Tab-separated table of C-alpha atoms and ligand atoms in Angstrom:
chain	number	residue	atom	x	y	z
B	1	MET	CA	-4.571	-24.114	-2.547
B	2	THR	CA	-7.505	-23.973	-5.799
B	3	GLU	CA	-6.141	-21.349	-8.160
B	4	GLU	CA	-9.668	-19.103	-7.731
B	5	ILE	CA	-11.234	-16.566	-10.410
B	6	ILE	CA	-13.623	-13.861	-10.425
B	7	ILE	CA	-16.252	-13.787	-12.582
B	8	VAL	CA	-18.129	-10.600	-13.164
B	9	GLU	CA	-21.180	-9.698	-14.658
B	10	GLY	CA	-21.777	-6.478	-15.966
B	11	ASN	CA	-24.940	-5.533	-14.482
B	12	GLY	CA	-23.436	-1.636	-13.680
B	13	THR	CA	-24.783	-1.593	-9.908
B	14	LEU	CA	-22.805	-0.302	-7.313
B	15	GLN	CA	-24.194	1.426	-3.832
B	16	GLY	CA	-24.853	1.131	-1.012
B	17	ASP	CA	-22.374	1.100	2.355
B	18	VAL	CA	-19.172	-0.316	2.825
B	19	PRO	CA	-16.716	-0.911	5.529
B	20	ILE	CA	-12.947	0.441	5.236
B	21	ALA	CA	-10.453	-2.371	6.611
B	22	GLY	CA	-7.277	-0.886	8.145
B	23	ALA	CA	-4.794	0.276	5.628
B	24	LYS	CA	-2.317	-2.369	4.146
B	25	ASN	CA	0.740	-0.245	3.776
B	26	SER	CA	0.608	1.161	7.317
B	27	ALA	CA	-0.250	-2.250	9.380
B	28	LEU	CA	2.795	-3.832	7.406
B	29	LYS	CA	5.386	-1.465	9.317
B	30	LEU	CA	3.525	-0.883	12.485
B	31	MET	CA	3.838	-4.926	13.230
B	32	VAL	CA	7.600	-4.515	12.402
B	33	ALA	CA	7.963	-0.917	14.604
B	34	THR	CA	6.786	-3.545	17.431
B	35	LEU	CA	10.185	-5.318	17.332
B	36	LEU	CA	10.795	-1.961	19.642
B	37	GLY	CA	8.561	-2.438	22.390
B	38	GLN	CA	10.283	-6.139	23.394
B	39	GLY	CA	6.982	-7.534	25.004
B	40	THR	CA	3.389	-7.981	23.829
B	41	SER	CA	2.029	-5.700	22.096
B	42	VAL	CA	-1.669	-4.984	20.533
B	43	LEU	CA	-2.420	-4.020	16.912
B	44	SER	CA	-5.900	-3.786	16.126
B	45	ASN	CA	-8.001	-2.710	13.073
B	46	ILE	CA	-5.562	-5.145	11.347
B	47	PRO	CA	-7.065	-5.942	7.828
B	48	ARG	CA	-7.638	-9.973	7.254
B	49	ILE	CA	-5.254	-10.483	3.757
B	50	SER	CA	-2.446	-12.301	2.835
B	51	ASP	CA	0.532	-9.703	3.235
B	52	ILE	CA	-0.385	-9.887	6.798
B	53	ASP	CA	-0.048	-13.503	6.964
B	54	VAL	CA	3.664	-13.150	5.037
B	55	MET	CA	4.744	-10.326	7.667
B	56	ILE	CA	3.409	-12.317	10.896
B	57	GLU	CA	5.688	-15.355	9.216
B	58	VAL	CA	8.954	-12.793	9.120
B	59	LEU	CA	8.043	-11.781	12.938
B	60	GLU	CA	7.668	-15.940	13.744
B	61	ARG	CA	10.629	-16.181	12.253
B	62	LEU	CA	12.600	-14.103	14.041
B	63	GLY	CA	10.886	-15.390	17.749
B	64	ALA	CA	8.478	-13.331	18.175
B	65	LYS	CA	4.682	-15.111	19.113
B	66	VAL	CA	2.062	-13.754	16.868
B	67	SER	CA	-1.689	-14.716	17.802
B	68	ARG	CA	-4.924	-12.907	15.908
B	69	GLU	CA	-8.179	-12.475	17.097
B	70	ASP	CA	-10.431	-11.130	14.588
B	71	HIS	CA	-8.561	-7.873	12.928
B	72	ASP	CA	-6.487	-7.368	16.622
B	73	LEU	CA	-3.004	-8.577	15.851
B	74	ILE	CA	-1.507	-9.844	19.522
B	75	ILE	CA	2.267	-9.641	18.914
B	76	ASP	CA	5.284	-10.782	21.873
B	77	THR	CA	8.375	-10.011	21.077
B	78	ALA	CA	10.653	-10.143	23.722
B	79	PRO	CA	11.324	-13.715	22.692
B	80	VAL	CA	12.537	-12.380	19.094
B	81	ASN	CA	16.309	-13.772	18.970
B	82	SER	CA	17.217	-14.081	15.467
B	83	PHE	CA	17.928	-10.552	13.236
B	84	GLU	CA	17.387	-13.182	9.918
B	85	THR	CA	14.843	-12.129	7.307
B	86	PRO	CA	15.752	-14.756	4.344
B	87	TYR	CA	14.878	-14.813	0.919
B	88	ASP	CA	12.137	-17.175	0.550
B	89	LEU	CA	10.525	-14.410	2.867
B	90	VAL	CA	11.401	-11.074	1.054
B	91	SER	CA	10.553	-12.537	-2.231
B	92	LYS	CA	7.053	-13.081	-1.092
B	93	MET	CA	7.015	-9.739	-0.511
B	94	ARG	CA	9.206	-6.598	-0.787
B	95	ALA	CA	7.778	-4.744	2.068
B	96	SER	CA	9.527	-7.547	4.387
B	97	ILE	CA	12.556	-5.065	4.011
B	98	SER	CA	11.076	-2.778	6.749
B	99	VAL	CA	11.976	-4.653	9.076
B	100	LEU	CA	15.902	-3.566	8.634
B	101	GLY	CA	15.570	-0.229	10.463
B	102	PRO	CA	13.789	-2.049	13.334
B	103	LEU	CA	16.131	-4.781	13.477
B	104	ILE	CA	19.498	-2.680	13.429
B	105	ALA	CA	17.473	-0.516	15.912
B	106	ARG	CA	17.229	-3.930	18.566
B	107	PHE	CA	19.831	-5.328	17.633
B	108	GLY	CA	22.530	-3.463	15.890
B	109	GLU	CA	22.881	-6.156	12.846
B	110	ALA	CA	20.504	-7.727	10.597
B	111	HIS	CA	20.456	-9.612	7.887
B	112	VAL	CA	17.843	-9.338	5.223
B	113	ALA	CA	18.046	-10.871	1.947
B	114	MET	CA	17.469	-8.133	-1.084
B	115	PRO	CA	14.472	-7.309	-2.576
B	116	GLY	CA	13.509	-8.363	-6.383
B	117	GLY	CA	11.953	-6.534	-8.487
B	118	CYS	CA	7.942	-7.237	-9.311
B	119	GLN	CA	5.735	-6.197	-11.932
B	120	ILE	CA	6.041	-2.444	-11.428
B	121	GLY	CA	9.568	-1.833	-11.633
B	122	ALA	CA	13.117	-2.861	-10.342
B	123	ARG	CA	12.019	-1.706	-6.705
B	124	LYS	CA	15.181	-0.666	-5.767
B	125	ILE	CA	16.951	0.287	-1.804
B	126	ASP	CA	19.552	2.336	-2.444
B	127	MET	CA	17.891	5.341	-0.931
B	128	HIS	CA	17.225	2.667	2.605
B	129	LEU	CA	20.742	2.098	2.220
B	130	ALA	CA	22.380	5.365	2.072
B	131	GLY	CA	20.238	6.753	4.848
B	132	LEU	CA	21.112	3.709	7.113
B	133	GLU	CA	24.899	4.194	6.058
B	134	ALA	CA	24.485	7.784	7.263
B	135	LEU	CA	23.502	6.593	10.482
B	136	GLY	CA	26.404	4.817	11.266
B	137	VAL	CA	25.165	1.352	9.310
B	138	GLU	CA	27.980	-0.459	7.390
B	139	PHE	CA	26.314	-2.941	4.743
B	140	ASP	CA	27.729	-5.825	2.985
B	141	ILE	CA	26.475	-7.940	0.705
B	142	ASP	CA	26.855	-12.017	0.909
B	143	HIS	CA	24.754	-14.146	-1.847
B	144	GLY	CA	22.389	-12.014	-2.091
B	145	ASP	CA	21.612	-10.859	1.585
B	146	LEU	CA	21.940	-7.547	2.834
B	147	VAL	CA	24.537	-7.831	5.968
B	148	ALA	CA	23.879	-4.434	8.263
B	149	THR	CA	26.244	-3.699	11.000
B	150	THR	CA	26.897	-1.302	13.916
B	151	PRO	CA	30.965	-1.024	14.864
B	152	HIS	CA	30.158	2.168	15.982
B	153	GLY	CA	26.574	2.380	17.518
B	154	LEU	CA	23.965	4.032	15.465
B	155	ARG	CA	24.222	7.895	15.414
B	156	GLY	CA	22.257	10.877	14.811
B	157	THR	CA	22.755	12.519	11.649
B	158	HIS	CA	21.196	15.136	9.194
B	159	VAL	CA	19.843	12.921	5.848
B	160	THR	CA	18.366	14.282	2.341
B	161	LEU	CA	16.330	11.602	0.397
B	162	GLU	CA	16.648	12.228	-3.529
B	163	PHE	CA	13.284	11.042	-3.559
B	164	PRO	CA	10.552	10.699	-0.890
B	165	SER	CA	10.528	7.221	-0.824
B	166	VAL	CA	7.601	5.894	1.865
B	167	GLY	CA	9.625	2.657	2.621
B	168	ALA	CA	13.241	4.717	2.912
B	169	THR	CA	11.272	7.339	5.376
B	170	GLU	CA	10.285	4.243	7.521
B	171	ASN	CA	13.181	1.951	7.565
B	172	LEU	CA	15.201	5.644	8.754
B	173	LEU	CA	12.554	6.507	11.311
B	174	MET	CA	12.679	3.214	12.974
B	175	ALA	CA	16.178	3.089	12.936
B	176	SER	CA	17.010	6.740	14.105
B	177	VAL	CA	14.442	6.589	17.161
B	178	VAL	CA	17.273	5.079	19.048
B	179	ALA	CA	20.276	6.594	17.701
B	180	LYS	CA	22.623	8.844	19.639
B	181	GLY	CA	21.762	12.448	18.990
B	182	ASP	CA	19.444	14.095	16.853
B	183	THR	CA	18.542	12.991	13.039
B	184	ILE	CA	16.911	15.689	10.672
B	185	ILE	CA	15.388	13.213	7.706
B	186	GLU	CA	14.819	16.252	4.662
B	187	ASN	CA	12.441	15.456	2.143
B	188	ALA	CA	11.093	12.338	3.964
B	189	ALA	CA	7.317	10.952	2.621
B	190	ARG	CA	3.968	12.693	3.762
B	191	GLU	CA	1.790	10.030	3.193
B	192	PRO	CA	-0.310	9.345	6.256
B	193	GLU	CA	1.208	5.793	6.596
B	194	ILE	CA	4.016	7.394	7.829
B	195	GLU	CA	2.539	9.805	10.347
B	196	ASP	CA	0.802	6.253	12.020
B	197	LEU	CA	4.045	4.962	12.050
B	198	ALA	CA	5.409	7.951	13.935
B	199	ASP	CA	2.409	8.076	16.529
B	200	ILE	CA	2.982	4.130	17.832
B	201	LEU	CA	6.664	4.878	17.887
B	202	CYS	CA	5.858	7.667	19.863
B	203	GLU	CA	3.526	5.854	22.021
B	204	MET	CA	6.475	3.446	22.361
B	205	GLY	CA	9.004	5.393	23.941
B	206	ALA	CA	10.256	7.632	20.478
B	207	VAL	CA	10.456	11.254	20.537
B	208	VAL	CA	9.827	11.978	16.751
B	209	GLU	CA	8.491	15.796	15.531
B	210	GLY	CA	7.376	16.666	11.857
B	211	ALA	CA	5.841	13.371	10.448
B	212	GLY	CA	3.690	14.485	7.823
B	213	SER	CA	5.775	16.982	6.911
B	214	SER	CA	8.889	16.570	4.291
B	215	THR	CA	10.979	17.498	7.411
B	216	ILE	CA	10.835	15.008	10.600
B	217	GLU	CA	13.142	14.897	13.636
B	218	VAL	CA	14.219	12.401	15.266
B	219	HIS	CA	15.573	12.772	19.499
B	220	GLY	CA	16.994	9.162	19.518
B	221	VAL	CA	16.330	7.657	22.980
B	222	SER	CA	17.600	4.168	24.418
B	223	ILE	CA	15.926	1.478	23.601
B	224	GLU	CA	15.132	0.346	26.889
B	225	ASP	CA	12.805	3.233	27.364
B	226	PHE	CA	10.906	1.526	24.698
B	227	HIS	CA	7.768	-0.578	25.836
B	228	PRO	CA	4.733	-2.391	24.116
B	229	VAL	CA	1.571	-0.397	23.498
B	230	HIS	CA	-1.737	-1.179	21.837
B	231	HIS	CA	-2.289	0.893	18.482
B	232	ARG	CA	-5.559	1.099	16.458
B	233	THR	CA	-4.438	1.525	12.366
B	234	VAL	CA	-5.779	4.116	10.652
B	235	GLY	CA	-8.019	3.281	7.840
B	236	ASP	CA	-7.268	1.705	4.293
B	237	ARG	CA	-7.373	5.146	1.530
B	238	ILE	CA	-6.304	3.283	-1.271
B	239	GLU	CA	-9.157	0.976	-0.239
B	240	ALA	CA	-11.584	3.763	-0.131
B	241	GLY	CA	-10.181	5.346	-2.748
B	242	THR	CA	-11.007	2.261	-5.119
B	243	PHE	CA	-14.516	1.294	-3.637
B	244	LEU	CA	-15.229	5.190	-4.383
B	245	VAL	CA	-14.090	4.762	-7.735
B	246	GLY	CA	-16.653	2.246	-8.037
B	247	GLY	CA	-19.179	4.512	-7.083
B	248	ALA	CA	-17.762	7.177	-9.697
B	249	LEU	CA	-18.016	4.071	-12.380
B	250	SER	CA	-21.581	3.229	-11.472
B	251	GLY	CA	-23.375	6.655	-10.544
B	252	GLY	CA	-23.714	5.526	-6.885
B	253	PRO	CA	-23.957	6.205	-4.499
B	254	VAL	CA	-21.314	4.382	-2.584
B	255	THR	CA	-20.400	4.946	1.280
B	256	VAL	CA	-16.719	4.182	2.388
B	257	HIS	CA	-16.973	4.234	6.232
B	258	GLY	CA	-13.875	4.317	8.576
B	259	ILE	CA	-11.820	6.780	6.447
B	260	ASP	CA	-10.507	9.890	6.967
B	261	PRO	CA	-11.315	11.609	4.031
B	262	SER	CA	-8.847	14.321	4.816
B	263	PHE	CA	-6.190	11.268	3.144
B	264	LEU	CA	-7.468	11.460	-0.470
B	265	ARG	CA	-7.747	14.998	-1.064
B	266	MET	CA	-5.665	14.802	-4.289
B	267	ALA	CA	-8.349	12.119	-5.505
B	268	LEU	CA	-12.100	13.644	-4.395
B	269	LEU	CA	-10.810	16.909	-5.729
B	270	LYS	CA	-10.269	14.534	-9.190
B	271	LEU	CA	-13.588	13.166	-8.956
B	272	ARG	CA	-15.811	16.296	-8.594
B	273	THR	CA	-13.937	17.383	-12.085
B	274	MET	CA	-15.252	14.397	-13.262
B	275	GLY	CA	-18.175	15.235	-12.907
B	276	CYS	CA	-18.981	13.053	-9.483
B	277	ASP	CA	-20.919	14.570	-6.118
B	278	VAL	CA	-18.805	14.396	-3.531
B	279	GLU	CA	-20.022	14.331	0.593
B	280	CYS	CA	-17.984	14.028	3.670
B	281	GLY	CA	-18.285	13.188	7.227
B	282	ASP	CA	-15.684	13.120	10.007
B	283	ASP	CA	-15.196	9.210	8.551
B	284	TRP	CA	-16.996	8.737	5.522
B	285	ILE	CA	-16.696	9.789	1.894
B	286	ARG	CA	-20.016	9.199	-0.245
B	287	VAL	CA	-19.755	9.864	-4.204
B	288	SER	CA	-22.050	9.937	-6.289
B	289	ARG	CA	-22.654	11.087	-10.140
B	290	ASP	CA	-25.522	11.929	-12.181
B	291	LYS	CA	-23.858	12.859	-15.022
B	292	PRO	CA	-21.613	11.924	-18.458
B	293	LEU	CA	-18.020	11.816	-16.199
B	294	ASN	CA	-15.616	14.741	-17.989
B	295	SER	CA	-11.966	13.397	-19.032
B	296	THR	CA	-9.673	14.894	-16.682
B	297	ASP	CA	-5.715	14.495	-16.786
B	298	ILE	CA	-3.482	13.191	-13.463
B	299	GLN	CA	-0.004	12.512	-12.946
B	300	THR	CA	1.049	10.917	-9.674
B	301	LEU	CA	3.363	11.998	-7.291
B	302	PRO	CA	4.192	11.333	-4.026
B	303	HIS	CA	1.569	12.541	-0.916
B	304	PRO	CA	-0.299	14.772	-1.089
B	305	GLY	CA	0.326	14.259	-5.016
B	306	PHE	CA	-2.085	11.959	-6.642
B	307	PRO	CA	-1.476	8.524	-5.093
B	308	THR	CA	0.681	6.125	-8.142
B	309	ASP	CA	-2.012	3.441	-5.928
B	310	LEU	CA	-5.464	4.759	-7.600
B	311	GLN	CA	-3.823	5.769	-10.900
B	312	ALA	CA	-5.179	2.667	-12.608
B	313	GLN	CA	-8.547	2.708	-10.849
B	314	PHE	CA	-9.103	6.483	-12.428
B	315	LEU	CA	-7.775	5.262	-15.937
B	316	LEU	CA	-9.982	2.950	-15.779
B	317	LEU	CA	-12.545	5.665	-14.944
B	318	ALA	CA	-10.855	7.474	-17.807
B	319	ALA	CA	-11.648	5.714	-20.546
B	320	VAL	CA	-15.120	5.530	-20.133
B	321	ALA	CA	-15.142	9.156	-19.146
B	322	ASP	CA	-15.993	12.081	-22.296
B	323	GLY	CA	-13.300	13.336	-23.981
B	324	ILE	CA	-9.235	12.769	-23.794
B	325	SER	CA	-7.314	12.125	-20.499
B	326	VAL	CA	-3.493	12.023	-20.288
B	327	ILE	CA	-2.481	10.036	-17.028
B	328	THR	CA	1.047	10.071	-16.145
B	329	GLU	CA	2.922	7.458	-13.983
B	330	ASN	CA	5.644	9.252	-11.890
B	331	VAL	CA	6.376	6.913	-9.097
B	332	PHE	CA	7.383	3.729	-10.821
B	333	GLU	CA	8.950	3.672	-13.851
B	334	ASN	CA	6.767	0.096	-15.141
B	335	ARG	CA	2.692	0.466	-13.468
B	336	PHE	CA	0.549	0.946	-17.208
B	337	MET	CA	0.792	-3.069	-17.451
B	338	PHE	CA	-3.219	-2.446	-16.321
B	339	ALA	CA	-3.728	-0.449	-19.405
B	340	SER	CA	-2.652	-3.362	-21.900
B	341	GLU	CA	-5.393	-5.472	-19.849
B	342	LEU	CA	-7.847	-2.818	-20.219
B	343	MET	CA	-7.758	-2.669	-23.907
B	344	ARG	CA	-8.972	-6.190	-24.052
B	345	MET	CA	-11.893	-4.755	-22.944
B	346	GLY	CA	-11.926	-2.078	-25.517
B	347	ALA	CA	-10.446	0.619	-23.714
B	348	ASP	CA	-8.899	3.346	-26.173
B	349	ILE	CA	-5.353	3.922	-24.958
B	350	MET	CA	-2.163	4.938	-26.126
B	351	MET	CA	1.017	4.385	-24.062
B	352	GLU	CA	3.803	6.864	-24.467
B	353	ASP	CA	6.630	6.101	-21.979
B	354	HIS	CA	5.411	7.178	-18.589
B	355	HIS	CA	2.234	8.773	-20.285
B	356	ALA	CA	-0.896	7.283	-20.756
B	357	LEU	CA	-3.235	9.080	-23.533
B	358	VAL	CA	-7.131	7.039	-22.998
B	359	ARG	CA	-10.125	8.692	-25.661
B	360	GLY	CA	-12.996	7.951	-23.206
B	361	ILE	CA	-15.898	5.199	-24.518
B	362	ASP	CA	-19.094	4.808	-24.473
B	363	ALA	CA	-18.812	1.196	-22.671
B	364	LEU	CA	-15.939	-2.037	-21.737
B	365	GLU	CA	-17.059	-5.332	-23.195
B	366	GLY	CA	-16.383	-8.088	-20.438
B	367	ALA	CA	-13.454	-10.523	-21.338
B	368	PRO	CA	-10.988	-12.687	-19.508
B	369	VAL	CA	-8.224	-10.463	-18.605
B	370	SER	CA	-5.114	-10.970	-15.762
B	371	ALA	CA	-4.381	-9.063	-12.788
B	372	THR	CA	-0.577	-7.715	-12.945
B	373	ASP	CA	-0.498	-5.910	-9.303
B	374	LEU	CA	-2.829	-5.722	-6.465
B	375	ARG	CA	-4.794	-2.291	-7.471
B	376	ALA	CA	-4.829	-3.247	-11.333
B	377	GLY	CA	-6.905	-6.254	-10.249
B	378	ALA	CA	-8.852	-4.773	-7.940
B	379	ALA	CA	-9.690	-2.111	-10.815
B	380	LEU	CA	-10.682	-5.220	-13.553
B	381	VAL	CA	-12.643	-6.631	-11.100
B	382	LEU	CA	-14.618	-2.379	-11.334
B	383	ALA	CA	-14.073	-2.185	-15.204
B	384	GLY	CA	-15.994	-6.216	-15.324
B	385	VAL	CA	-18.962	-4.628	-12.897
B	386	VAL	CA	-19.642	-1.627	-15.931
B	387	ALA	CA	-18.967	-3.679	-19.013
B	388	GLU	CA	-20.837	-5.369	-21.410
B	389	GLY	CA	-21.375	-8.516	-20.855
B	390	GLN	CA	-18.936	-11.312	-18.175
B	391	THR	CA	-15.351	-10.471	-17.513
B	392	ARG	CA	-13.388	-13.418	-15.557
B	393	VAL	CA	-10.306	-11.816	-14.112
B	394	TYR	CA	-7.083	-14.231	-13.536
B	395	HIS	CA	-4.332	-14.146	-10.989
B	396	ILE	CA	-6.811	-12.904	-7.938
B	397	GLU	CA	-3.884	-13.523	-5.926
B	398	HIS	CA	-2.778	-10.660	-6.119
B	399	ILE	CA	-6.005	-8.362	-4.940
B	400	ASP	CA	-6.206	-11.127	-1.961
B	401	ARG	CA	-2.313	-9.425	-0.876
B	402	GLY	CA	-4.505	-6.310	-0.064
B	403	TYR	CA	-8.438	-5.999	-0.030
B	404	GLU	CA	-9.929	-7.875	2.505
B	405	ASP	CA	-13.383	-9.825	0.813
B	406	TYR	CA	-13.089	-7.994	-1.964
B	407	VAL	CA	-15.831	-9.842	-3.758
B	408	GLY	CA	-17.998	-9.946	-0.683
B	409	LYS	CA	-18.030	-6.432	-0.394
B	410	LEU	CA	-18.555	-5.650	-3.893
B	411	ARG	CA	-21.610	-8.154	-3.770
B	412	SER	CA	-22.986	-6.059	-0.583
B	413	LEU	CA	-22.705	-2.888	-3.233
B	414	GLY	CA	-25.342	-5.305	-5.681
B	415	ALA	CA	-22.596	-6.333	-7.925
B	416	ASP	CA	-23.027	-9.833	-9.786
B	417	VAL	CA	-19.732	-11.267	-9.201
B	418	ARG	CA	-18.255	-14.384	-7.301
B	419	ARG	CA	-15.252	-16.408	-6.978
B	420	VAL	CA	-14.819	-19.644	-8.631
B	421	ALA	CA	-12.250	-22.105	-8.754
B	422	LYS	CA	-10.795	-21.959	-12.072
B	423	ASP	CA	-11.352	-25.419	-13.119
B	424	SER	CA	-14.477	-25.492	-12.225
B	425	ILE	CA	-15.327	-23.431	-15.515
H	1	EPZ	C1	4.625	1.994	-0.856
H	1	EPZ	O1	5.617	1.218	-1.499
H	1	EPZ	C2	3.815	1.443	-0.924
H	1	EPZ	N1	4.103	0.041	0.102
H	1	EPZ	C3	3.126	1.321	-2.100
H	1	EPZ	O2	2.121	0.314	-2.376
H	1	EPZ	C4	3.014	2.351	-2.861
H	1	EPZ	O3	3.159	2.328	-4.061
H	1	EPZ	C5	4.601	3.151	-2.823
H	1	EPZ	O4	4.891	3.537	-1.229
H	1	EPZ	C6	4.060	5.118	-3.305
H	1	EPZ	O5	2.991	5.404	-2.347
H	1	EPZ	C7	4.110	-0.601	1.292
H	1	EPZ	O6	4.157	0.423	2.298
H	1	EPZ	C8	4.457	-1.745	1.371
H	1	EPZ	P1	8.486	4.153	-2.053
H	1	EPZ	P2	7.785	1.725	-1.089
H	1	EPZ	O7	9.987	3.408	-1.680
H	1	EPZ	O8	8.258	2.146	-0.440
H	1	EPZ	C9	11.958	4.114	-5.921
H	1	EPZ	C10	0.296	-1.304	-3.094
H	1	EPZ	O9	-0.050	-1.069	-4.149
H	1	EPZ	N2	13.161	3.719	-4.858
H	1	EPZ	O10	8.018	5.551	-2.437
H	1	EPZ	O11	8.148	0.607	-2.320
H	1	EPZ	C11	10.939	2.871	-6.222
H	1	EPZ	O12	11.419	1.766	-7.101
H	1	EPZ	C12	1.915	-0.754	-3.017
H	1	EPZ	O13	-0.146	-1.290	-1.634
H	1	EPZ	C13	14.297	3.963	-4.819
H	1	EPZ	O14	14.512	3.967	-6.421
H	1	EPZ	O15	7.696	2.829	-2.213
H	1	EPZ	C14	9.844	3.643	-6.977
H	1	EPZ	O16	10.057	3.656	-8.172
H	1	EPZ	C15	2.583	-1.021	-4.452
H	1	EPZ	N3	15.322	3.549	-4.116
H	1	EPZ	C16	10.084	5.164	-5.995
H	1	EPZ	O17	11.016	5.131	-5.792
H	1	EPZ	C17	14.841	3.313	-3.248
H	1	EPZ	O18	15.442	3.489	-2.403
H	1	EPZ	C18	8.606	4.835	-4.997
H	1	EPZ	O19	8.913	4.006	-3.925
H	1	EPZ	C19	13.349	3.202	-2.623
H	1	EPZ	C20	12.490	3.472	-3.786
């Protein structure tokens, strides 16, 4: 397929209503959880993005039958007859490592390629492995592959995570639900996507309590007690937050629909602090602004702290706010590449280790820039909407990993933005 780029003309316009898709970072895990159901499950509100396509390939490689009807995925995992996930798939998408827990739960063993690093950091899995070992899993490494076995079966345990890792919490959850006895996961991740995963596991037959808090208790049941389900994915809080930042940038009003506002408390607090008006309903959030943006300081932290996946978007807000903001990235070791691209558009940012000191300027200038990860890419397009002149965003495959029809949604809000084949310009 010919490489495309996104071209944005800085018309400063983003206003209207936009539907929010299902959460990428939940959907991917719900998909692998169906491996425990051993029959045909239906997942609804699944976003049409390339990461989902990769996870479909992971499941099909294991032997599952997957079909898609609009935003529904129909997944039959009865035919699954393999517990191998090779490097060519894991290297495409780190989240493939989420198959580890359910494969061990279902087969008592798994062969999964070790994930490499990516643009935002080394992406280690030491906490995944330590937690699973506490459940009785033994690991060997064979030419880059993790070879997991459970010679004495999975047994309940009391494990404390060194850091509330989302992925480690999820793998531990999906393995411990069939362990013999009870498991307590302390210092568990509290993201809404963890609750969504615990919900589908319980719907399938698991006994999980405390998901969404730092202490999750699992009472192991037999895998024979699991059955397929129909489950609807929660809304994507990061997609919603991205469009709300668009409303804050342009003045809006921008209203996002299909999202639980409680997922975004810290981000909405920061938008208010920066001078935005924020209104919420049961499943919608509206942002508008009729006065200058105030600077603010941000520390990214595990949920319910400020989400690292909105750091780039808020760094953009700070770049055109009045005054000086300090943005501190505490979750990933290398997530400021976006700042370097924004400086090409005139932003005044000084980076020191995990801190970015941002001096607000009046206006950004359009420029050719490159997406370094999906959130940075989405933020660069927003920057182009409010910049003077034209902005060309390269490597938009990153954006397609996590945003369904991003250009179409921005155009529906009045942005002058389009995708063109790179070699057509
Ligand atoms: C999930 O990644 C999300 N991805 C990320 O979203 C999100 O930024 C992250 O959680 C934090 O909220 C998916 O759900 C597919 P972690 P995950 O384990 O599970 C370190 C996006 O933009 N760590 O909480 O990989 C790790 O290196 C993506 O949609 C270890 O050191 O995040 C990182 O610095 C980007 N050892 C930090 O912890 C481990 O064993 C947080 O990682 C595990 C993690």
